[in-house]
mmCIF file of N, CA, C and O in Angstrom:
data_model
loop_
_atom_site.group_PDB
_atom_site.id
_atom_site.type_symbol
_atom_site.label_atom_id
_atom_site.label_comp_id
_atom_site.label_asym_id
_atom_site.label_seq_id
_atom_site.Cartn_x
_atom_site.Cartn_y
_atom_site.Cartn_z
ATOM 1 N N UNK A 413 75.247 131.811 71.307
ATOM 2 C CA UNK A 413 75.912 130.611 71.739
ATOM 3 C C UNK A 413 75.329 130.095 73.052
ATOM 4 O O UNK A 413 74.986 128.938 73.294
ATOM 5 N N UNK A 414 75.267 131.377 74.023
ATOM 6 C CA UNK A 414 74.642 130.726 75.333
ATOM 7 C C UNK A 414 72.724 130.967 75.411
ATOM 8 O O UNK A 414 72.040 131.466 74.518
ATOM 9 N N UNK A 415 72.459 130.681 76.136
ATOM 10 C CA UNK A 415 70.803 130.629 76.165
ATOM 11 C C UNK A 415 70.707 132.127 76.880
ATOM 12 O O UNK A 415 70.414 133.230 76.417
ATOM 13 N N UNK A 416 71.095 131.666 78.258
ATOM 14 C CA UNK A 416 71.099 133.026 78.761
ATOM 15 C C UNK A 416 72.764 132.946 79.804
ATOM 16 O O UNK A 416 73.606 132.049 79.771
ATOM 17 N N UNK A 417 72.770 134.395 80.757
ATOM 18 C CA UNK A 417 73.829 134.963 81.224
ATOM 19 C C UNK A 417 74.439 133.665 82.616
ATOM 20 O O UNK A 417 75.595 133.701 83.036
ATOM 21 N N UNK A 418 73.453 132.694 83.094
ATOM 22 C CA UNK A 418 73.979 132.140 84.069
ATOM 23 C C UNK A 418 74.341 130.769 83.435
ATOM 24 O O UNK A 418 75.044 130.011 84.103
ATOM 25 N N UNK A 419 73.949 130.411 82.282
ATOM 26 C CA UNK A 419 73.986 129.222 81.344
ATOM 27 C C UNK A 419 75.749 129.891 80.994
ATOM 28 O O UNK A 419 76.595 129.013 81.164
ATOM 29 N N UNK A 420 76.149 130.840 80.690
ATOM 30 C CA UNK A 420 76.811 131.045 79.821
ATOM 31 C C UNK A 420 78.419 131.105 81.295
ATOM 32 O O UNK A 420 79.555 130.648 81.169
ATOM 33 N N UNK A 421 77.758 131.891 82.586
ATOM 34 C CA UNK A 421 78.417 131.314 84.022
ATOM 35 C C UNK A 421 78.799 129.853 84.632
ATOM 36 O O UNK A 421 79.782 129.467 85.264
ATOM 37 N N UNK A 422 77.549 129.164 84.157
ATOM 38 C CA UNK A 422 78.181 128.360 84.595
ATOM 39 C C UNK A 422 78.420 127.251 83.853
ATOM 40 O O UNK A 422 78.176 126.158 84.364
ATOM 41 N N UNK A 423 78.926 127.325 82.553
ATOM 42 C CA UNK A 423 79.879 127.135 81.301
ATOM 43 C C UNK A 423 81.247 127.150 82.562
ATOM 44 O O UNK A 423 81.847 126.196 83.058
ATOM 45 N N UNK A 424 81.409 128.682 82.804
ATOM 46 C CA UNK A 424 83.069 128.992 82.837
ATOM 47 C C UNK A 424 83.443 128.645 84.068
ATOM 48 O O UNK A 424 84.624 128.630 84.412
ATOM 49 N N UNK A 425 82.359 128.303 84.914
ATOM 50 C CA UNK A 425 82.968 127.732 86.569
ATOM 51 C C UNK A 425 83.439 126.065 86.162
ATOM 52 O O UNK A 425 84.512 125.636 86.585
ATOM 53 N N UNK A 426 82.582 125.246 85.357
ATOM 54 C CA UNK A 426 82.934 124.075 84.991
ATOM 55 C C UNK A 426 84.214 124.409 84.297
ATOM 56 O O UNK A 426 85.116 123.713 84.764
ATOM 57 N N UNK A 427 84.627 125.206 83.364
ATOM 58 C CA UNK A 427 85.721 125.421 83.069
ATOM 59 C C UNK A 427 86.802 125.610 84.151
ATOM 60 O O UNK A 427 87.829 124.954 83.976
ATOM 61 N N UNK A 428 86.771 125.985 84.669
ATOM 62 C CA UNK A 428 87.495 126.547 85.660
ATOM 63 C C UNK A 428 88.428 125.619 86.766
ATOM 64 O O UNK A 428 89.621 125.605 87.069
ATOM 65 N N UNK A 429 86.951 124.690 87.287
ATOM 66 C CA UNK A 429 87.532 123.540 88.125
ATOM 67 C C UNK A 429 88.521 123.256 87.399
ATOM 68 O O UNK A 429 89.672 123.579 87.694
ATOM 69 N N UNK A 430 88.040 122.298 85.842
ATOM 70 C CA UNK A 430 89.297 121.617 85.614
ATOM 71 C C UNK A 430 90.387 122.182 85.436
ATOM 72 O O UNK A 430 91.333 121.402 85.548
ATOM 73 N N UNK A 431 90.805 123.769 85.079
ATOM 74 C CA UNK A 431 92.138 124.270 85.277
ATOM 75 C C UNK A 431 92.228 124.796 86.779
ATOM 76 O O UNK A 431 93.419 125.106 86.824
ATOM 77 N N UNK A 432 91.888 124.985 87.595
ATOM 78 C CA UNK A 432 92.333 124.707 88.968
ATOM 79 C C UNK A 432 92.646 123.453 89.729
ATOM 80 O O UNK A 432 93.364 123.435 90.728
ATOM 81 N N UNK A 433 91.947 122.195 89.090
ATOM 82 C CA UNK A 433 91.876 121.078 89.372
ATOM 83 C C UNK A 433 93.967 120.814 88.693
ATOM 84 O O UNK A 433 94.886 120.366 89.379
ATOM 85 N N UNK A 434 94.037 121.248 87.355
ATOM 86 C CA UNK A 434 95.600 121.089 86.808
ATOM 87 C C UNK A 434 96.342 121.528 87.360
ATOM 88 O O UNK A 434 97.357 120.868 87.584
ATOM 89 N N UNK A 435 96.219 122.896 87.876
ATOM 90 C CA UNK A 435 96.706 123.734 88.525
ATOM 91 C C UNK A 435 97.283 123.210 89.714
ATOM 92 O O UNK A 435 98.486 123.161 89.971
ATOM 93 N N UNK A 436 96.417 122.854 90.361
ATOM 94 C CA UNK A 436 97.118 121.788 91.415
ATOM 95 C C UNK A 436 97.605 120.610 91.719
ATOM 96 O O UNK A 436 98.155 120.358 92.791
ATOM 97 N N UNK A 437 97.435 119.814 90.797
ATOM 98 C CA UNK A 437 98.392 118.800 90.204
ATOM 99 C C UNK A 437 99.744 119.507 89.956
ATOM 100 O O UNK A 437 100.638 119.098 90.697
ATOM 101 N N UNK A 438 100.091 120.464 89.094
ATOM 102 C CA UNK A 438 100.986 121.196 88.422
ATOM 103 C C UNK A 438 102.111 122.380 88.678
ATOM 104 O O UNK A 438 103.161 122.722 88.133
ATOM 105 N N UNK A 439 101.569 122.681 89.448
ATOM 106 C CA UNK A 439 102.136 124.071 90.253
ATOM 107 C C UNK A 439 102.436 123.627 91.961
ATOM 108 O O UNK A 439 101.831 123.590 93.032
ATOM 109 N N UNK A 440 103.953 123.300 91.323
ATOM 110 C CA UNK A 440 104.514 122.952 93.115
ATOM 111 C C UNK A 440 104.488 124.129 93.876
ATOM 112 O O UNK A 440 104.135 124.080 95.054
ATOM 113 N N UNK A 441 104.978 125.676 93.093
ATOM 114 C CA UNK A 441 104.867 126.807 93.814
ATOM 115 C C UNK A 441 103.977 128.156 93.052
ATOM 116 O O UNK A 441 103.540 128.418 91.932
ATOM 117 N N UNK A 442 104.014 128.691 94.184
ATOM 118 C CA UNK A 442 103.107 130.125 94.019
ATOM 119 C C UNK A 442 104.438 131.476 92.492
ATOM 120 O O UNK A 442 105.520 132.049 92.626
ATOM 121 N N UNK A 443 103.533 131.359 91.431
ATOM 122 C CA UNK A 443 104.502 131.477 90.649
ATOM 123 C C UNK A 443 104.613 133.241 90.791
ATOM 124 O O UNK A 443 103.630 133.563 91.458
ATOM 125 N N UNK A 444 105.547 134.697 90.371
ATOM 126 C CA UNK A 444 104.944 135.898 90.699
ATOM 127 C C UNK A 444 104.008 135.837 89.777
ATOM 128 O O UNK A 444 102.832 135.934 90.130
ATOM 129 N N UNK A 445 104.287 135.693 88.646
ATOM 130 C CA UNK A 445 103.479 136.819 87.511
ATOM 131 C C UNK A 445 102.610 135.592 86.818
ATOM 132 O O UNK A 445 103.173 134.502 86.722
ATOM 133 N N UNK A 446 101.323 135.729 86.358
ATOM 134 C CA UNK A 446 100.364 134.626 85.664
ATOM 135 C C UNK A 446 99.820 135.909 84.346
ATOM 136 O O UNK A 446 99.735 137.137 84.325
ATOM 137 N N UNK A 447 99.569 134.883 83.451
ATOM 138 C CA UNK A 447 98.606 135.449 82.491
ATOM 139 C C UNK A 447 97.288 135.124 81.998
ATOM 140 O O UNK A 447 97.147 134.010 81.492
ATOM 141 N N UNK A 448 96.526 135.726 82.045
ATOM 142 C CA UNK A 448 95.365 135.001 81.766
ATOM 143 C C UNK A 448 95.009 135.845 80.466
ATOM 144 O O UNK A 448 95.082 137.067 80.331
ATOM 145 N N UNK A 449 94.591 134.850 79.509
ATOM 146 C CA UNK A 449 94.747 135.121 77.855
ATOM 147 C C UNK A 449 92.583 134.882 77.404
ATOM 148 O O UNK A 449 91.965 133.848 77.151
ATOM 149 N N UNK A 450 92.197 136.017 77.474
ATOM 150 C CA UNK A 450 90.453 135.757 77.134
ATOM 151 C C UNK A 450 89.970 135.121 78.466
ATOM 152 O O UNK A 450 89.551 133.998 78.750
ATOM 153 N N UNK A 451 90.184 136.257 79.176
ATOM 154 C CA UNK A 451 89.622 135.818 80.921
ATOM 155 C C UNK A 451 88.045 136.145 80.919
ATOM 156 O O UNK A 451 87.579 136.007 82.050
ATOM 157 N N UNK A 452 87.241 136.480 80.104
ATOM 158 C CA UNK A 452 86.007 137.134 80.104
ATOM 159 C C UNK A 452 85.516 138.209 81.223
ATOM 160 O O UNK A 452 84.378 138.406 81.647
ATOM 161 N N UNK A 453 86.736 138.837 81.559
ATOM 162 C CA UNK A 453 86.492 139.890 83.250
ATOM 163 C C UNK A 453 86.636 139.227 84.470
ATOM 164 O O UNK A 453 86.574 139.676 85.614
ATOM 165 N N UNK A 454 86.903 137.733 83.933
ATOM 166 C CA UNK A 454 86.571 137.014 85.690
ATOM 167 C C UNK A 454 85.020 136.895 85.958
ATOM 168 O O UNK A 454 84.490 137.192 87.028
ATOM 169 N N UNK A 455 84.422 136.462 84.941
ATOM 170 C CA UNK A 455 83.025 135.808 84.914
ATOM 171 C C UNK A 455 82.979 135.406 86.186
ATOM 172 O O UNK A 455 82.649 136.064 87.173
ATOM 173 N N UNK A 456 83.431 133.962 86.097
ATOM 174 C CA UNK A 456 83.520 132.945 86.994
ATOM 175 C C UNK A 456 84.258 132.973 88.746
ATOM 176 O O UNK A 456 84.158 132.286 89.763
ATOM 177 N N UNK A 457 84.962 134.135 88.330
ATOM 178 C CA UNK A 457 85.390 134.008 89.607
ATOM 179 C C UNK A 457 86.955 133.490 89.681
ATOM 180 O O UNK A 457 87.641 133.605 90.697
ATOM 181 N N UNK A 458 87.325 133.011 88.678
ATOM 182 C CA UNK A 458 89.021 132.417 88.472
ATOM 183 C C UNK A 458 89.869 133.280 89.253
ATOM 184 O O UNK A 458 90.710 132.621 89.865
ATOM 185 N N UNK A 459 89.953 134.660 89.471
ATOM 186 C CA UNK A 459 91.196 135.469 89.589
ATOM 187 C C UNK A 459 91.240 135.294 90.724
ATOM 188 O O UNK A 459 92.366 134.847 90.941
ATOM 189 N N UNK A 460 90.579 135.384 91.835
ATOM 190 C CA UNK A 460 90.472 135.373 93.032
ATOM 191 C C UNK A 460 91.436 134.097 93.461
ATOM 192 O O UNK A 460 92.420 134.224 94.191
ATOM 193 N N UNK A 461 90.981 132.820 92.875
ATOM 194 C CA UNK A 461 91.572 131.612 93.042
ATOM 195 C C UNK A 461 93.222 131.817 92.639
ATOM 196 O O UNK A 461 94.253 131.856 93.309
ATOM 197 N N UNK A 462 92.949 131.913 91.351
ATOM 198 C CA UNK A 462 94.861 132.193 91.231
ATOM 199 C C UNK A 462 95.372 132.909 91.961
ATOM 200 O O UNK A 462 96.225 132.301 92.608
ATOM 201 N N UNK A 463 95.294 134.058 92.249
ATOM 202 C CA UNK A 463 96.068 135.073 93.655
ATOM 203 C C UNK A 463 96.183 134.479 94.520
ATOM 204 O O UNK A 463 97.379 134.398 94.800
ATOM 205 N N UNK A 464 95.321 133.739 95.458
ATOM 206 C CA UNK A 464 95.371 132.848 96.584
ATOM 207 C C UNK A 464 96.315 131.588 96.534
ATOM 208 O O UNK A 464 97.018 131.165 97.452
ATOM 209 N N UNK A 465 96.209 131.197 95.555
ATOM 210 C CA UNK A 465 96.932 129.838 95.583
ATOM 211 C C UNK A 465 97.917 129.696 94.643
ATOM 212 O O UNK A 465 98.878 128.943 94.802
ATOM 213 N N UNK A 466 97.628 130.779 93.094
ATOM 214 C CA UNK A 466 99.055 129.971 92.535
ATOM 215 C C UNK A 466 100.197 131.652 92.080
ATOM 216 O O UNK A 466 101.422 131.717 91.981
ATOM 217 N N UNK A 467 99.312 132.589 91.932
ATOM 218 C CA UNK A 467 100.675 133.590 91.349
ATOM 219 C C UNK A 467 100.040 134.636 92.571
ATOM 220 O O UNK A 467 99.027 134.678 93.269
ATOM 221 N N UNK A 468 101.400 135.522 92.360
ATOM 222 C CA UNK A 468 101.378 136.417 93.426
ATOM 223 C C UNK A 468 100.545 137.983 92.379
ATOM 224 O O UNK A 468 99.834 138.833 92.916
ATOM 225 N N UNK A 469 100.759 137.970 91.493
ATOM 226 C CA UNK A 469 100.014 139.114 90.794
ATOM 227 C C UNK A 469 99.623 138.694 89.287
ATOM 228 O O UNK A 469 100.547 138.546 88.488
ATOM 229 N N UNK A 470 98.020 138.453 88.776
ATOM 230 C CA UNK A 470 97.749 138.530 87.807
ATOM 231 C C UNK A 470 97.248 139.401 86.628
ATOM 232 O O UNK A 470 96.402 140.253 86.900
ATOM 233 N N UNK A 471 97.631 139.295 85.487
ATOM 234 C CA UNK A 471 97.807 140.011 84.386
ATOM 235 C C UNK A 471 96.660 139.030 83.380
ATOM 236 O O UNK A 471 96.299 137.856 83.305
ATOM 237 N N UNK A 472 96.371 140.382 82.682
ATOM 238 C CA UNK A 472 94.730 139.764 81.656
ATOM 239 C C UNK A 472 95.148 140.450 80.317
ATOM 240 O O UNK A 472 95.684 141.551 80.189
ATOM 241 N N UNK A 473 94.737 139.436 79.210
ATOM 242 C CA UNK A 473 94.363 140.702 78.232
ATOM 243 C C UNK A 473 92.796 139.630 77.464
ATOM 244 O O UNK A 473 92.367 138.477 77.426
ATOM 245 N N UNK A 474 92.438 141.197 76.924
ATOM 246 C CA UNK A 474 91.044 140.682 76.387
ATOM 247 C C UNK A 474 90.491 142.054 76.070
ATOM 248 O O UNK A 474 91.278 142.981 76.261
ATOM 249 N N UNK A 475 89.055 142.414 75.535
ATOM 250 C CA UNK A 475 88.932 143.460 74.472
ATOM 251 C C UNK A 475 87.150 143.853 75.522
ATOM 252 O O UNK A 475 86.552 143.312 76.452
ATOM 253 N N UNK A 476 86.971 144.886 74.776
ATOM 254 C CA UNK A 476 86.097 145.652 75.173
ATOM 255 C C UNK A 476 85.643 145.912 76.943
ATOM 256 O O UNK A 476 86.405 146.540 77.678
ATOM 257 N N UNK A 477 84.813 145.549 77.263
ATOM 258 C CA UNK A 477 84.134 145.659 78.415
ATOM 259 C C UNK A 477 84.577 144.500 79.411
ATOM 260 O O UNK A 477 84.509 144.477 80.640
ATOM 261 N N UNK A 478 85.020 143.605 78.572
ATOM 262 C CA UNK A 478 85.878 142.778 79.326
ATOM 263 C C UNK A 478 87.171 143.420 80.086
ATOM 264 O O UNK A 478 87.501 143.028 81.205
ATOM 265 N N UNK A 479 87.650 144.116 79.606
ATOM 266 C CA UNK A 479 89.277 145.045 80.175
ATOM 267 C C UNK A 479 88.859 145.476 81.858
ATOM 268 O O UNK A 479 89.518 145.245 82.873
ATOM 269 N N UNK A 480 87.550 146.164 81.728
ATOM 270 C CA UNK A 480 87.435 147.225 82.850
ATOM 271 C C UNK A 480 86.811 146.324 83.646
ATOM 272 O O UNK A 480 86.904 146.775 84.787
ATOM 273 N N UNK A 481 86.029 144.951 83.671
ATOM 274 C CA UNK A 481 85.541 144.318 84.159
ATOM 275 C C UNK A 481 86.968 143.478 84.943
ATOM 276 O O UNK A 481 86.725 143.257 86.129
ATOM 277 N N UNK A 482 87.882 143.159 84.651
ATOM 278 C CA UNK A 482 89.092 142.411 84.761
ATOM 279 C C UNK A 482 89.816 143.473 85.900
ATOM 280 O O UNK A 482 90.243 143.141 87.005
ATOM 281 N N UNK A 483 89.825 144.637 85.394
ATOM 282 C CA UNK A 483 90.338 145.797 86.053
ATOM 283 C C UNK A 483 89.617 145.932 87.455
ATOM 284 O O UNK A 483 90.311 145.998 88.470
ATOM 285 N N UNK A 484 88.478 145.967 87.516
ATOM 286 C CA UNK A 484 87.458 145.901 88.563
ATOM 287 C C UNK A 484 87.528 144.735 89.799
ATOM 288 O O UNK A 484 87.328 144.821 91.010
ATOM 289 N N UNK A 485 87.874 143.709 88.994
ATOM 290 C CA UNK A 485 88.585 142.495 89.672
ATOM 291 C C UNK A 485 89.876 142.011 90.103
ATOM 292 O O UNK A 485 90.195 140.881 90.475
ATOM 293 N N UNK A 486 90.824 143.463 89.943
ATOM 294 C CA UNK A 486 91.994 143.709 90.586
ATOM 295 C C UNK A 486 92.930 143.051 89.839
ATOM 296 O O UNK A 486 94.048 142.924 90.339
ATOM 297 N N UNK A 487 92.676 142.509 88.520
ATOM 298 C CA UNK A 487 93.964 141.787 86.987
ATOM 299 C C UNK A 487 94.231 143.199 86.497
ATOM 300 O O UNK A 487 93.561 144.230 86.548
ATOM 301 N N UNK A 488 95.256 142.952 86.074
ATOM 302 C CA UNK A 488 96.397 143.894 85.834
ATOM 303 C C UNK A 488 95.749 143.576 84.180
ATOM 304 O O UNK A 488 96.252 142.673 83.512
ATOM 305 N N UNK A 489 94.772 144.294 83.716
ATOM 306 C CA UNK A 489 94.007 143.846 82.146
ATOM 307 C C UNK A 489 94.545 144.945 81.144
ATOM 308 O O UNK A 489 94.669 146.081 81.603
ATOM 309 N N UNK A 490 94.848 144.739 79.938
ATOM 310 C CA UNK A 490 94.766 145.177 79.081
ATOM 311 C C UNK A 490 94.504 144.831 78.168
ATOM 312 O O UNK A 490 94.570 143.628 77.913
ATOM 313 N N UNK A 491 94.014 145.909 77.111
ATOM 314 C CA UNK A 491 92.856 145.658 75.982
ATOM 315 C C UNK A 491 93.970 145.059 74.741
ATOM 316 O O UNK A 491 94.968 145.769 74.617
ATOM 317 N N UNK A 492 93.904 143.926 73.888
ATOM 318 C CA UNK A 492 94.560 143.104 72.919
ATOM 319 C C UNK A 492 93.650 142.059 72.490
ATOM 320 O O UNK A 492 93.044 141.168 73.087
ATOM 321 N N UNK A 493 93.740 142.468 71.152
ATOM 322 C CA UNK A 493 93.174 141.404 70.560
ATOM 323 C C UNK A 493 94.562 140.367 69.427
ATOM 324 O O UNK A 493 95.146 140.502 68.351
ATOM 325 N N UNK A 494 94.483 139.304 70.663
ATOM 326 C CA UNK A 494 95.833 138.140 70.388
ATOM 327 C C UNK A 494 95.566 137.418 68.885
ATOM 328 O O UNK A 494 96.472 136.712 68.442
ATOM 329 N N UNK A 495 94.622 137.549 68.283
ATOM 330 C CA UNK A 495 94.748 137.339 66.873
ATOM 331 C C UNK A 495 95.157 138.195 66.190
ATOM 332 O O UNK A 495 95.460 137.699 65.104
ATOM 333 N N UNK A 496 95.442 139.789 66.226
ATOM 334 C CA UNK A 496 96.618 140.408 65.711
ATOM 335 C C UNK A 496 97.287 141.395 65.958
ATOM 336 O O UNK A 496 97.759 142.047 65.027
ATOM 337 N N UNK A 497 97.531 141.811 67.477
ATOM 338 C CA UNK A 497 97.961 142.351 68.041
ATOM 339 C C UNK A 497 99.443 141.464 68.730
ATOM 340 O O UNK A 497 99.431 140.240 68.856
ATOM 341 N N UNK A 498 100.484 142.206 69.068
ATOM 342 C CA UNK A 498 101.575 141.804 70.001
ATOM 343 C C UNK A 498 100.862 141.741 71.268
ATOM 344 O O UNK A 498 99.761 142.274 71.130
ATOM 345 N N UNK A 499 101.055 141.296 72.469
ATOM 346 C CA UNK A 499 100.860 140.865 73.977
ATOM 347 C C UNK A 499 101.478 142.756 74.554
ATOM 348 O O UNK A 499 102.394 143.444 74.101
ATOM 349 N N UNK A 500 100.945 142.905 75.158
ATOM 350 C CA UNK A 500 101.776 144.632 75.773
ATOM 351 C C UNK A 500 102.454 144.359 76.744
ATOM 352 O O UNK A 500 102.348 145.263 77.574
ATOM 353 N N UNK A 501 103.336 143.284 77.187
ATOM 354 C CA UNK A 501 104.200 143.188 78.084
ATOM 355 C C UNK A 501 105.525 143.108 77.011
ATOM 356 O O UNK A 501 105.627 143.078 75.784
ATOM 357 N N UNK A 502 106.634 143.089 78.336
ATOM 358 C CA UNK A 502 107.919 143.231 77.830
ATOM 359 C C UNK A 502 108.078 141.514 77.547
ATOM 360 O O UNK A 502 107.434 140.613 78.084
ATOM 361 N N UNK A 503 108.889 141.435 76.775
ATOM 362 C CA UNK A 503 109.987 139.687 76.915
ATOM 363 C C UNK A 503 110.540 139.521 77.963
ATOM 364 O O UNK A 503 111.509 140.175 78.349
ATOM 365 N N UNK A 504 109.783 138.275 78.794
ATOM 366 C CA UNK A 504 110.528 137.840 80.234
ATOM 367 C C UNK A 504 109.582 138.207 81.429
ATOM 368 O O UNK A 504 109.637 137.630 82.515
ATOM 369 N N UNK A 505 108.659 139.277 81.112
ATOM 370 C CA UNK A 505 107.780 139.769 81.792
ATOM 371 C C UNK A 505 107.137 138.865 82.726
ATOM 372 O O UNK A 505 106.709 139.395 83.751
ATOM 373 N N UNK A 506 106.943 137.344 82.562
ATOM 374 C CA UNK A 506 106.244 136.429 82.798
ATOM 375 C C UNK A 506 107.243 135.190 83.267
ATOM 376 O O UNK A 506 106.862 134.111 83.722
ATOM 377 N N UNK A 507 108.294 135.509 83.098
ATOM 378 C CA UNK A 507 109.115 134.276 82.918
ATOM 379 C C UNK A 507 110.526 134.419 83.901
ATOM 380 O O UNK A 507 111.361 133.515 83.917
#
């Protein structure tokens, strides 16, 4: 899909602005708990931004090498694959 590894980076920083760009339109306050659903480990750099500015502790899920990469980047990650797996948090967990 991508050519190479910084083509495929900076895909997800352009991604990114525009949900930080919503984000701040959107989010009057710093929320606790966020989820981030196929974070790719924090390629881009996203997690850092959300902690700072919009949730007080973030939570990941996503599969393989992505988990420990997410983990490495201080998201609360666990391994789920959301096409047929349940989410491993409780109901309300987020809410």
């Amino acid at each position: 899909m991508y050519v190479s590894r910084e083509e495929y980076k900076h895909f997800h920083r352009r991604r990114h602005a525009v949900l930080v760009e919503a984000l701040d339109r959107n989010m009057p306050e710093k929320a606790t708990r966020s989820l981030d659903v196929g974070g790719g480990g924090d390629i881009g750099g996203l997690a850092t931004i959300i902690r700072d500015r919009f949730a007080e502790d973030l939570y990941g899920v996503d599969q393989g090498e992505d988990v420990a990469r997410g983990r490495a980047q201080g998201i609360h990650s666990e391994e789920c694959n959301i096409d047929h797996d349940a989410l491993p948090f409780e109901d309300g967990h987020f809410g």
